[in-house]
Coordinates of C-alpha atoms in Angstrom, one line a residue:
M1 CA 0.1 -0.4 -0.3
L2 CA 1.5 3.2 -1.0
L3 CA 1.6 6.2 1.4
Y4 CA 0.7 10.1 0.8
K5 CA 2.2 12.7 2.1
T6 CA -0.6 15.7 2.8
K7 CA -4.2 15.6 3.1
E8 CA -5.0 16.0 -0.9
C9 CA -3.4 12.4 -1.2
N10 CA -5.9 11.3 1.6
V11 CA -8.4 10.4 -1.1
L12 CA -6.9 7.0 -1.5
N13 CA -5.7 6.5 1.9
T14 CA -9.2 6.8 3.2
C15 CA -10.0 4.2 1.1
R16 CA -8.1 2.0 3.5
H17 CA -8.6 3.2 6.3
D18 CA -12.4 2.5 6.2
A19 CA -11.8 -1.0 4.6
E20 CA -9.9 -1.8 8.0
E21 CA -12.2 0.2 10.2
T22 CA -15.0 -1.3 9.1
S23 CA -14.1 -5.0 8.0
A24 CA -11.4 -6.3 11.2
N25 CA -13.4 -9.1 12.5
V26 CA -11.3 -10.8 15.6
E27 CA -11.7 -13.9 17.6
Q28 CA -10.9 -14.0 21.0
T29 CA -10.4 -18.2 22.3
K30 CA -8.9 -20.5 24.8
E31 CA -7.3 -24.1 24.4
P32 CA -8.5 -26.4 27.3
G33 CA -5.3 -27.5 29.3
K34 CA -3.2 -24.5 29.8
L35 CA -2.7 -23.2 32.8
N36 CA -3.0 -19.7 32.4
D37 CA -5.2 -17.5 30.8
E38 CA -4.0 -15.9 27.8
P39 CA -6.2 -15.1 25.3
R40 CA -5.5 -16.8 21.1
Y41 CA -6.6 -14.5 18.3
E42 CA -7.5 -15.5 15.2
I43 CA -8.9 -13.3 11.8
T44 CA -11.8 -14.9 10.2
G45 CA -12.9 -11.6 8.5
R46 CA -10.2 -11.3 5.8
P47 CA -12.2 -11.7 3.3
I48 CA -14.4 -9.1 4.4
M49 CA -12.3 -6.6 4.6
E50 CA -10.7 -7.0 1.1
E51 CA -14.5 -6.6 0.1
A52 CA -15.0 -3.5 1.9
F53 CA -12.1 -2.0 0.5
K54 CA -12.7 -2.7 -2.5
K55 CA -15.8 -1.4 -2.9
S56 CA -14.5 1.9 -0.9
E57 CA -12.1 2.8 -3.5
G58 CA -14.7 2.4 -5.8
K59 CA -16.6 5.3 -3.9
Y60 CA -13.1 7.4 -4.1
R61 CA -12.2 6.4 -7.0
H62 CA -16.3 7.8 -8.8
L63 CA -15.7 10.9 -6.9
V64 CA -12.1 11.4 -8.3
E65 CA -13.7 10.5 -12.0
L66 CA -16.4 13.0 -11.8
A67 CA -14.3 15.6 -9.8
H68 CA -14.2 18.9 -12.2
A69 CA -10.8 20.3 -11.8
G70 CA -8.0 18.1 -13.7
I71 CA -6.6 15.4 -11.7
C72 CA -3.5 13.1 -12.4
T73 CA -0.5 11.0 -11.6
I74 CA 2.5 10.3 -12.9
D75 CA 6.0 8.1 -12.5
K76 CA 9.2 9.0 -11.5
N77 CA 9.7 9.6 -15.1
A78 CA 7.2 12.6 -15.1
C79 CA 5.3 9.5 -17.3
I80 CA 1.1 10.0 -16.5
T81 CA 0.1 7.0 -14.5
F82 CA -3.4 8.2 -13.9
V83 CA -5.9 10.9 -15.5
N84 CA -9.2 12.0 -14.6
P85 CA -11.6 12.8 -17.6
G86 CA -12.3 16.8 -16.1
M87 CA -8.5 16.9 -17.2
A88 CA -8.5 15.3 -20.4
E89 CA -11.5 17.5 -21.1
M90 CA -9.2 20.8 -20.5
L91 CA -6.6 19.7 -22.3
G92 CA -8.6 18.2 -25.4
Y93 CA -7.8 14.8 -25.1
T94 CA -9.3 11.8 -24.4
V95 CA -7.6 9.7 -21.2
E96 CA -6.5 7.2 -23.1
Q97 CA -4.3 9.9 -25.6
M98 CA -3.1 11.6 -22.2
H99 CA -2.3 8.2 -20.3
G100 CA 1.4 7.1 -20.8
A101 CA 2.4 10.2 -22.2
Q102 CA 5.0 12.4 -20.8
I103 CA 3.2 15.8 -18.9
L104 CA 6.2 18.3 -20.4
R105 CA 5.1 17.4 -23.9
F106 CA 1.7 19.3 -22.8
M107 CA 4.1 23.2 -21.8
N108 CA 5.9 25.1 -23.8
A109 CA 10.1 25.7 -24.0
E110 CA 9.2 28.2 -20.7
N111 CA 7.0 26.4 -18.5
V112 CA 9.6 22.4 -18.9
E113 CA 12.5 24.3 -17.4
L114 CA 10.2 25.5 -15.0
A115 CA 8.4 22.0 -14.2
R116 CA 11.5 20.0 -14.0
N117 CA 12.8 22.4 -11.3
D118 CA 9.2 21.6 -9.4
F119 CA 9.8 18.0 -10.2
Q120 CA 13.4 18.4 -8.0
L121 CA 11.4 19.8 -5.3
R122 CA 9.0 16.5 -5.2
T123 CA 11.3 14.2 -4.6
Q124 CA 12.8 16.3 -1.8
G125 CA 9.3 15.4 -0.5
I126 CA 8.1 19.3 -1.4
S127 CA 4.4 20.0 -1.8
E128 CA 3.6 23.6 -3.9
N129 CA 1.7 25.6 -6.4
H130 CA 2.8 27.4 -9.4
D131 CA 0.7 28.6 -12.0
F132 CA 1.7 27.1 -16.0
E133 CA 0.4 27.7 -19.4
L134 CA -0.6 24.3 -21.1
I135 CA -1.0 23.5 -24.8
R136 CA -4.5 22.6 -25.3
K137 CA -4.5 19.7 -28.3
D138 CA -6.4 22.1 -30.4
G139 CA -2.4 24.3 -30.1
T140 CA -3.8 27.3 -28.1
T141 CA -2.7 27.2 -24.8
I142 CA -4.8 27.7 -21.3
Y143 CA -3.7 28.9 -17.6
A144 CA -3.8 26.9 -15.0
S145 CA -2.9 26.6 -11.6
I146 CA -1.2 23.3 -10.4
E147 CA -1.0 21.7 -6.5
S148 CA 1.1 18.7 -6.7
T149 CA 2.7 16.7 -4.1
P150 CA 5.2 13.8 -3.8
L151 CA 4.0 10.0 -4.0
L152 CA 5.9 8.1 -1.7
D153 CA 6.9 4.0 -2.0
E154 CA 7.1 1.9 1.2
Q155 CA 10.3 2.6 1.9
G156 CA 9.1 6.4 2.2
Q157 CA 11.2 7.2 -1.3
Y158 CA 9.7 8.5 -4.5
D159 CA 7.5 7.3 -6.3
G160 CA 5.7 10.0 -8.6
A161 CA 3.6 12.8 -7.9
L162 CA 0.1 13.8 -7.6
A163 CA -1.5 16.7 -8.9
V164 CA -4.7 19.0 -8.6
V165 CA -4.9 20.9 -11.6
A166 CA -7.7 24.0 -11.9
D167 CA -7.8 25.8 -15.2
I168 CA -7.5 29.2 -14.3
T169 CA -7.2 31.2 -17.6
H170 CA -10.4 33.5 -17.8
R171 CA -9.1 34.8 -14.4
K172 CA -5.4 35.6 -15.7
K173 CA -6.7 36.7 -19.1
A174 CA -8.7 39.4 -16.8
E175 CA -5.7 39.6 -14.9
I176 CA -3.4 40.3 -18.1
Q177 CA -6.2 42.6 -19.8
L178 CA -6.0 44.6 -16.3
S179 CA -2.5 44.6 -15.9
K180 CA -2.0 46.0 -20.3
E181 CA -4.7 48.8 -18.9
S182 CA -2.9 50.2 -16.4
K183 CA 0.2 50.4 -18.3
L184 CA -1.6 51.8 -21.2
N185 CA -3.7 54.7 -19.1
A186 CA -0.4 55.5 -16.9
A187 CA 1.6 56.1 -20.6
I188 CA -1.8 57.7 -22.3
A189 CA -1.5 60.4 -18.3
E190 CA 2.0 60.5 -19.4
L191 CA 1.7 61.5 -23.1
S192 CA -1.4 63.7 -22.2
S193 CA 0.7 65.5 -19.7
T194 CA 3.3 66.0 -22.7
L195 CA 1.1 66.7 -25.2
L196 CA -0.3 69.8 -23.2
E197 CA 3.6 72.3 -23.7
S198 CA 4.0 74.1 -26.4
I199 CA 5.7 71.8 -28.3
S200 CA 5.3 72.2 -32.5
T201 CA 2.9 69.5 -34.9
E202 CA 6.1 67.3 -35.8
E203 CA 6.9 67.0 -32.4
I204 CA 3.5 65.9 -31.1
T205 CA 3.3 63.3 -34.2
G206 CA 7.1 61.3 -33.5
K207 CA 5.4 60.8 -29.6
I208 CA 2.4 59.7 -30.8
L209 CA 4.2 57.5 -33.5
S210 CA 7.0 56.5 -30.8
Y211 CA 3.9 55.7 -28.0
A212 CA 2.3 53.8 -30.7
L213 CA 5.3 51.5 -31.5
R214 CA 6.4 51.0 -28.6
L215 CA 2.8 49.8 -27.0
T216 CA 2.6 47.3 -29.9
N217 CA 6.1 46.0 -30.1
S218 CA 5.8 47.1 -33.7
K219 CA 9.2 47.5 -35.9
Y220 CA 7.9 49.8 -38.6
G221 CA 5.4 52.8 -38.6
Y222 CA 4.3 56.5 -39.7
A223 CA 2.6 59.1 -38.3
G224 CA 0.9 62.2 -40.0
Y225 CA -1.3 64.5 -40.4
V226 CA -3.3 66.7 -43.3
D227 CA -1.8 70.2 -43.9
P228 CA -5.2 72.5 -43.9
G229 CA -3.9 74.4 -46.3
T230 CA -2.6 72.0 -49.3
N231 CA -4.6 68.8 -48.2
R232 CA -1.5 66.7 -48.4
L233 CA -0.3 64.2 -45.6
V234 CA 2.9 65.2 -44.0
C235 CA 4.6 62.6 -42.0
P236 CA 7.8 64.1 -40.3
A237 CA 7.9 60.5 -38.3
Y238 CA 8.3 56.9 -39.8
I239 CA 10.1 54.0 -39.2
G240 CA 11.3 52.4 -42.1
E241 CA 10.4 53.3 -45.8
V242 CA 6.4 52.6 -45.3
F243 CA 5.7 54.9 -48.5
T244 CA 7.6 52.0 -50.8
D245 CA 4.6 50.8 -53.2
N246 CA 2.2 52.6 -51.7
T247 CA 2.3 56.0 -53.2
E248 CA 2.1 56.8 -57.1
N249 CA 5.7 58.9 -58.6
E250 CA 5.7 60.5 -54.9
T251 CA 7.9 59.0 -52.4
G252 CA 9.0 61.2 -48.9
S253 CA 7.6 63.5 -46.1
V254 CA 5.3 64.4 -48.6
C255 CA 2.6 63.7 -50.2
G256 CA -1.0 64.1 -51.9
L257 CA -4.0 62.1 -50.8
D258 CA -4.9 60.7 -53.7
K259 CA -1.8 59.3 -54.4
F260 CA -2.2 56.8 -51.7
K261 CA -2.6 53.2 -53.2
G262 CA -3.1 50.0 -51.5
L263 CA -4.5 49.2 -47.2
W264 CA -3.0 52.7 -46.9
G265 CA -5.0 54.7 -49.4
W266 CA -7.6 52.1 -48.2
V267 CA -7.6 54.1 -44.8
M268 CA -7.9 57.0 -46.2
E269 CA -10.6 56.6 -48.7
N270 CA -13.0 54.9 -46.6
H271 CA -11.8 56.3 -43.0
Q272 CA -12.0 52.9 -41.0
P273 CA -8.7 51.5 -39.5
I274 CA -7.2 48.2 -40.6
L275 CA -6.0 45.7 -38.6
T276 CA -4.6 42.1 -40.8
N277 CA -2.0 40.1 -40.2
A278 CA -2.3 38.6 -43.9
A279 CA -1.4 42.1 -46.0
G280 CA -0.6 40.1 -48.9
E281 CA -3.4 38.6 -49.1
D282 CA -6.0 41.5 -48.2
P283 CA -8.2 42.0 -50.7
R284 CA -8.1 46.2 -49.6
L285 CA -5.3 45.6 -51.2
T286 CA -6.9 47.1 -54.5
G287 CA -4.8 45.8 -56.4
V288 CA -1.3 46.7 -55.8
G289 CA 1.5 44.5 -54.9
E290 CA 2.4 43.5 -51.7
P291 CA 3.4 46.2 -49.5
S292 CA 6.7 46.1 -48.1
L293 CA 9.5 47.6 -46.5
S294 CA 12.8 49.2 -47.8
G295 CA 15.0 49.4 -44.8
V296 CA 16.9 53.4 -45.7
S297 CA 17.9 55.5 -43.0
K298 CA 15.5 58.1 -41.6
P299 CA 15.6 60.6 -39.2
P300 CA 15.1 58.6 -36.2
V301 CA 11.9 59.6 -34.2
P302 CA 11.6 61.6 -31.4
S303 CA 10.9 60.0 -28.0
L304 CA 9.4 61.5 -25.0
S305 CA 12.7 62.4 -22.8
G306 CA 13.8 64.5 -26.0
S307 CA 16.3 61.5 -27.2
V308 CA 15.9 59.7 -30.1
G309 CA 13.3 56.4 -30.4
P310 CA 14.0 53.6 -32.4
P311 CA 16.7 53.6 -35.1
A312 CA 15.5 53.1 -39.0
P313 CA 16.8 50.3 -40.3
P314 CA 20.3 50.4 -41.9
S315 CA 20.4 51.4 -45.8
G316 CA 20.7 48.2 -48.4
V317 CA 19.1 46.0 -46.3
L318 CA 16.7 43.8 -48.6
P319 CA 13.0 44.5 -48.6
V320 CA 11.0 43.1 -46.1
S321 CA 7.5 41.9 -46.7
I322 CA 4.6 43.4 -44.5
R323 CA 2.9 40.5 -42.8
R324 CA 1.2 42.5 -39.7
F325 CA -0.5 45.7 -40.7
L326 CA -2.7 47.8 -38.5
S327 CA -3.5 51.6 -39.4
V328 CA -6.0 53.6 -37.7
P329 CA -7.5 57.6 -39.1
A330 CA -7.5 60.2 -37.3
M331 CA -10.6 62.1 -37.3
I332 CA -12.5 65.3 -36.3
N333 CA -15.9 65.7 -37.8
K334 CA -15.9 63.2 -40.2
T335 CA -13.1 64.6 -41.9
F336 CA -10.0 63.1 -42.1
V337 CA -7.4 64.8 -40.4
G338 CA -4.2 62.5 -39.8
Q339 CA -3.3 58.9 -39.9
I340 CA -1.5 56.3 -37.2
S341 CA -0.1 53.1 -39.2
L342 CA 2.4 50.0 -37.9
A343 CA 3.7 47.1 -38.9
E344 CA 5.4 43.9 -37.9
S345 CA 4.6 43.4 -34.7
D346 CA 7.1 41.2 -32.7
E347 CA 3.5 38.9 -32.7
D348 CA 0.0 39.2 -33.9
Y349 CA -2.2 42.5 -34.1
T350 CA -5.0 41.5 -31.5
G351 CA -8.1 43.6 -31.2
Y352 CA -6.0 45.3 -27.7
D353 CA -3.6 46.3 -30.3
L354 CA -5.9 48.1 -32.5
D355 CA -7.4 49.6 -29.7
V356 CA -4.7 51.0 -28.6
V357 CA -4.2 52.6 -31.3
K358 CA -7.3 54.2 -31.9
R359 CA -6.5 55.8 -28.5
L360 CA -3.9 57.0 -29.3
A361 CA -5.5 58.7 -33.0
V362 CA -8.0 60.4 -30.4
L363 CA -5.5 61.4 -28.2
Y364 CA -3.3 62.5 -31.2
T365 CA -7.6 64.0 -33.0
L366 CA -7.8 66.4 -30.0
T367 CA -4.1 67.8 -29.7
L368 CA -4.7 68.5 -33.6
Q369 CA -7.7 70.1 -32.8
R370 CA -6.2 72.0 -29.7
K371 CA -2.7 73.4 -31.9
R372 CA -4.7 73.9 -35.0
A373 CA -7.1 76.2 -33.0
E374 CA -4.2 77.9 -31.0
E375 CA -2.9 78.2 -34.8
Q376 CA -5.9 79.9 -35.6
I377 CA -6.6 82.5 -32.7
E378 CA -2.6 83.5 -32.9
T379 CA -2.9 84.4 -36.3
S380 CA -5.9 86.0 -35.9
L381 CA -4.3 87.9 -33.0
K382 CA -1.7 89.0 -35.7
E383 CA -4.1 90.1 -37.9
K384 CA -5.9 92.5 -35.0
E385 CA -2.5 93.4 -34.0
V386 CA -1.0 94.7 -37.5
L387 CA -5.5 96.3 -37.8
L388 CA -5.2 97.9 -34.3
R389 CA -1.3 99.5 -35.3
E390 CA -2.8 100.5 -38.3
V391 CA -6.1 102.4 -36.9
L392 CA -3.7 103.6 -33.8
H393 CA -1.0 105.5 -36.7
R394 CA -3.5 106.6 -39.2
T395 CA -5.7 108.2 -36.0
K396 CA -1.8 109.7 -35.5
N397 CA -1.4 110.8 -38.8
N398 CA -5.3 112.0 -39.0
M399 CA -4.1 114.7 -35.9
Q400 CA -1.1 115.4 -37.9
V401 CA -2.9 116.5 -40.9
I402 CA -5.9 119.0 -38.6
N403 CA -3.0 120.1 -37.1
G404 CA -1.2 120.8 -40.5
L405 CA -4.8 122.7 -41.9
I406 CA -5.0 124.7 -38.9
S407 CA -1.3 125.4 -39.6
L408 CA -2.0 126.6 -42.8
Q409 CA -5.3 128.4 -42.4
S410 CA -2.9 130.6 -38.8
Q411 CA -1.5 132.2 -41.9
Y412 CA -4.2 134.4 -43.2
I413 CA -5.1 134.9 -39.2
K414 CA -4.1 138.3 -37.8
D415 CA -5.6 138.4 -35.4
A416 CA -3.2 137.5 -32.4
T417 CA -5.7 136.3 -29.6
T418 CA -7.3 133.8 -32.9
L419 CA -4.0 132.6 -33.5
H420 CA -3.5 131.5 -29.4
S421 CA -6.5 129.9 -29.3
L422 CA -5.4 127.6 -32.7
Q423 CA -2.4 127.3 -31.3
E424 CA -3.3 125.8 -27.7
I425 CA -5.8 123.8 -29.6
K426 CA -2.8 122.6 -32.1
N427 CA -0.9 121.7 -28.7
R428 CA -3.6 120.0 -27.3
I429 CA -3.9 118.0 -30.6
I430 CA -0.2 117.2 -30.4
S431 CA -1.1 115.4 -26.4
M432 CA -3.7 113.5 -28.2
S433 CA -1.3 112.5 -31.3
L434 CA 1.8 111.4 -29.3
A435 CA -0.4 109.3 -27.3
H436 CA -1.7 107.2 -30.0
E437 CA 2.3 107.1 -31.7
K438 CA 3.8 106.0 -27.9
L439 CA 0.6 103.0 -28.3
Y440 CA 1.5 101.9 -31.6
K441 CA 5.1 101.8 -30.8
S442 CA 4.6 99.8 -27.8
Q443 CA 4.9 96.0 -27.5
D444 CA 1.6 96.1 -25.5
L445 CA -1.1 97.7 -27.2
S446 CA -3.2 98.6 -24.6
K447 CA -1.0 100.4 -22.2
I448 CA 2.0 103.2 -23.1
D449 CA 4.7 104.0 -20.6
L450 CA 4.2 107.1 -18.4
K451 CA 7.4 107.6 -18.0
D452 CA 8.1 108.5 -21.7
Y453 CA 4.7 109.7 -22.9
A454 CA 5.0 112.5 -20.3
N455 CA 8.9 113.9 -21.0
D456 CA 8.7 113.5 -24.8
L457 CA 5.2 115.8 -24.3
S458 CA 6.6 118.1 -22.0
R459 CA 9.6 118.6 -24.3
S460 CA 7.5 118.7 -27.3
L461 CA 6.1 122.1 -25.8
L462 CA 9.0 123.9 -24.6
R463 CA 9.8 123.2 -28.2
N464 CA 6.8 124.8 -29.6
Y465 CA 6.7 127.4 -27.3
K466 CA 10.1 128.8 -28.6
T467 CA 11.2 128.9 -24.8
D468 CA 14.6 129.6 -24.1
T469 CA 16.1 126.6 -22.8
G470 CA 18.6 128.1 -21.0
K471 CA 15.8 130.2 -18.5
I472 CA 13.1 127.8 -18.4
R473 CA 14.5 124.0 -16.9
L474 CA 12.2 121.1 -16.7
H475 CA 12.8 118.4 -14.0
S476 CA 10.9 115.1 -14.5
E477 CA 10.9 112.8 -12.3
V478 CA 7.9 110.3 -13.7
D479 CA 8.5 106.5 -12.8
S480 CA 8.4 104.4 -15.4
M481 CA 4.5 102.6 -14.8
M482 CA 2.0 101.3 -17.8
V483 CA -1.0 102.7 -18.2
S484 CA -4.0 102.8 -19.9
L485 CA -4.4 104.8 -22.9
E486 CA -8.1 105.7 -20.9
T487 CA -5.4 107.2 -18.6
A488 CA -2.6 108.7 -20.6
I489 CA -5.0 111.2 -23.2
P490 CA -6.2 112.9 -19.9
I491 CA -3.1 113.1 -17.8
G492 CA -1.4 113.9 -21.6
L493 CA -4.4 116.9 -22.1
I494 CA -3.4 118.2 -18.0
L495 CA 0.3 118.6 -18.6
N496 CA -0.2 120.2 -22.0
E497 CA -2.9 122.9 -20.0
L498 CA 0.1 123.3 -17.1
I499 CA 3.1 123.5 -19.2
S500 CA 1.7 125.9 -21.2
N501 CA -0.1 127.9 -18.8
S502 CA 3.4 128.6 -16.7
L503 CA 5.3 129.0 -20.0
K504 CA 3.2 132.2 -20.6
H505 CA 2.0 133.2 -17.3
A506 CA 3.9 132.0 -14.7
F507 CA 7.1 133.6 -15.1
L508 CA 8.0 137.6 -16.0
P509 CA 10.1 138.0 -19.5
G510 CA 14.0 137.4 -19.1
K511 CA 13.5 136.1 -16.0
E512 CA 14.9 132.3 -15.2
G513 CA 12.4 129.5 -14.2
E514 CA 11.8 125.7 -13.1
I515 CA 8.9 123.6 -14.1
S516 CA 8.8 119.9 -12.4
I517 CA 6.8 117.1 -12.7
R518 CA 6.6 114.2 -10.8
A519 CA 4.3 111.2 -10.8
V520 CA 4.6 108.5 -8.9
M521 CA 2.5 105.1 -7.5
N522 CA 1.9 105.3 -4.2
V523 CA 1.2 102.7 -1.1
E524 CA -2.7 102.6 -2.2
N525 CA -1.9 102.3 -5.9
E526 CA -2.6 105.6 -6.8
I527 CA -0.9 107.7 -9.2
E528 CA 0.1 111.1 -7.2
L529 CA 1.1 113.7 -10.2
T530 CA 2.2 116.8 -9.1
F531 CA 2.9 119.6 -10.9
K532 CA 4.8 122.7 -9.8
D533 CA 6.5 125.8 -10.5
N534 CA 8.2 128.6 -9.2
G535 CA 6.6 131.5 -11.2
I536 CA 4.6 134.5 -10.0
G537 CA 2.1 132.1 -8.4
L538 CA -2.2 132.6 -9.4
P539 CA -3.7 135.9 -8.8
E540 CA -4.9 135.7 -4.9
G541 CA -9.0 135.1 -5.1
L542 CA -8.9 133.1 -7.9
D543 CA -11.2 129.6 -7.5
I544 CA -10.1 127.5 -10.8
R545 CA -13.5 125.6 -10.5
C546 CA -14.8 129.4 -11.4
T547 CA -13.4 131.4 -13.9
D548 CA -12.8 131.8 -18.0
S549 CA -9.8 130.3 -18.4
L550 CA -10.7 126.9 -21.0
G551 CA -7.2 126.0 -19.5
L552 CA -7.9 125.5 -15.8
Q553 CA -11.7 124.2 -16.7
L554 CA -10.5 121.5 -19.0
I555 CA -7.7 120.4 -16.2
T556 CA -10.8 120.6 -13.3
T557 CA -13.1 118.6 -15.7
L558 CA -10.7 115.8 -16.7
A559 CA -8.9 115.7 -12.9
E560 CA -12.1 114.8 -11.1
N561 CA -14.9 113.7 -13.7
Q562 CA -12.8 111.7 -15.8
L563 CA -9.7 110.4 -13.7
H564 CA -12.0 110.7 -10.8
G565 CA -9.4 112.0 -9.1
K566 CA -8.9 114.6 -6.0
L567 CA -7.5 118.0 -7.4
E568 CA -5.3 120.4 -4.8
V569 CA -3.8 123.3 -5.5
E570 CA -1.7 125.5 -3.3
R571 CA 0.3 128.6 -3.7
G572 CA 3.7 129.7 -2.6
W573 CA 6.1 126.8 -3.1
A574 CA 9.2 127.0 -4.0
L575 CA 11.5 124.1 -5.9
T576 CA 14.9 123.0 -4.8
A577 CA 17.0 120.5 -6.7
K578 CA 19.6 118.0 -5.2
E579 CA 22.2 115.5 -6.9
A580 CA 20.6 112.2 -5.5
T581 CA 23.1 109.1 -5.1
A582 CA 22.3 107.5 -8.0
G583 CA 23.0 110.5 -10.0
Q584 CA 19.6 111.3 -10.9
Q585 CA 17.6 114.8 -9.9
E586 CA 15.9 114.7 -6.9
F587 CA 13.8 117.4 -5.9
T588 CA 12.3 119.0 -2.9
L589 CA 9.3 121.3 -2.5
R590 CA 9.3 123.9 0.3
P591 CA 6.7 127.1 1.3
A592 CA 7.8 130.5 -0.6
K593 CA 6.0 133.0 0.4
G594 CA 4.3 134.8 -2.6
T595 CA 6.4 132.1 -5.1
G596 CA 5.0 129.2 -7.1
T597 CA 1.9 127.5 -7.6
L598 CA 1.4 123.6 -7.4
F599 CA -0.9 121.1 -8.6
M600 CA -1.7 117.9 -7.5
I601 CA -3.7 114.9 -8.1
T602 CA -4.6 111.5 -6.9
F603 CA -6.2 109.3 -8.8
K604 CA -6.7 105.3 -9.8
P605 CA -5.4 104.2 -13.6
L606 CA -8.0 103.4 -15.4
N607 CA -8.6 99.8 -16.8
Y608 CA -10.2 100.0 -20.6
R609 CA -13.9 99.7 -20.5
M610 CA -15.9 98.6 -23.2
R611 CA -18.0 100.7 -25.9
H612 CA -21.6 99.4 -27.4

């Protein structure tokens, strides 16, 4: 009787135990004439025990044969000595066909080596559980979980093994699919993050192809997009000469869509994907000979890290026939915008490979769509920028024309008061024209630098009044700050009136004088604009809000109504200049009875307001 080591082997052990426990029948007797009462045993139930053993063995053999799990035993040479119908059916054989066959026959080379190591452990009395790939009679593969335990003979020596086999193909494929999906999702996430960066369409195409080749284990392929302007397929990324025998009269990275034939052209024509593992026999070749890939040196495909991807085959390699081919179109609203084509995977392409490339094609489509939208927006913005600069330039030119007309008309006017009024109008036009000139020359068409504008305007007014620059000195302390046209024009008009008024009325003929302009941004983000001269000052009792002077009325209206600021006017201030440590002039205002005038306007910069 064989001895078994573990609970899995108790099936036949139980047969022996049941028979011995239920069939042994022993009688106790005494022989006459013996001095002692030592009992004598006699076994009379052996035939009954053997019969019970046979019945018990038959019962458990029946259970083994009916079990859905595969059960088999092998001898020392790994030959099958017993196999139940469940095991035979699992592999597509009959019990008779499997009996006597070596168990390694049903495994591939990789699993054979693993099984040999497993046998060594059995000879050492070790029981284990392993997952194996088993080959069915029809050549297909199943995944099986095999729990094996050693069988020992009466001397306790290894005599074979008992194996219980469970088909776990469904579970294993689900695990493999889950693993693939996890890797694919990680790759898609990684690629999506990269495609969100500011890169060119050519770089996007290269990265898409690099991922497609890697995720499908393909040797050759290309990715291309349709240039909307020319309706030609541009293929900046390809491995191998994928165009051989598939285009008419043209090869290379750019080709008209109507030139593509065969499987490539079928995808473009029908806007449907292709998956074939017998490309040369596929009817969609539409009369073109078997496609091939000639090995030529081509620019390598950029990878995600920026380094080159898989190298192209070396020049001079004989054409390689395509057997496996996979191609998916990239579509936007039923319009063909690109294509991803692959060839010669390590194994036949499957539905999973097709799904991978479809997902990459969707990502490629979305990226192309976003890129084109960005390019359209950029083009539109450039067009609008050119148009806006032209409008500003023409506005400035029109103002200069108006000024020119006023100058011409002034030649026919003899009245000094009228000429003076016309000159004031010209100066106001100059201040607005200069703001438009600064705006169309600036990088930002919505704002200008207040420092440059105020300095240029002040110098221009000094020149127009033909002032002796040696007598009247201008000091400017305007911080560089970007302001909108809504802010710049009122400031320019205010400065025009203040400077003009000082040059006309503040300084006595032949006397020296100083004008100071200061503009800073305070801690409350308000502009503090200060204008100061050291002239004779405003007349006593003058209310600038109730005066016939158009200039003072403009200053008040612009400061309080347009800039919504606070206007303060002080009389009796003098200006002192000193050298600062940075080499620039700083100015100090101090009270000085009866001299000078100070205007201070505090306001928040105005933003552009939409007009209706």
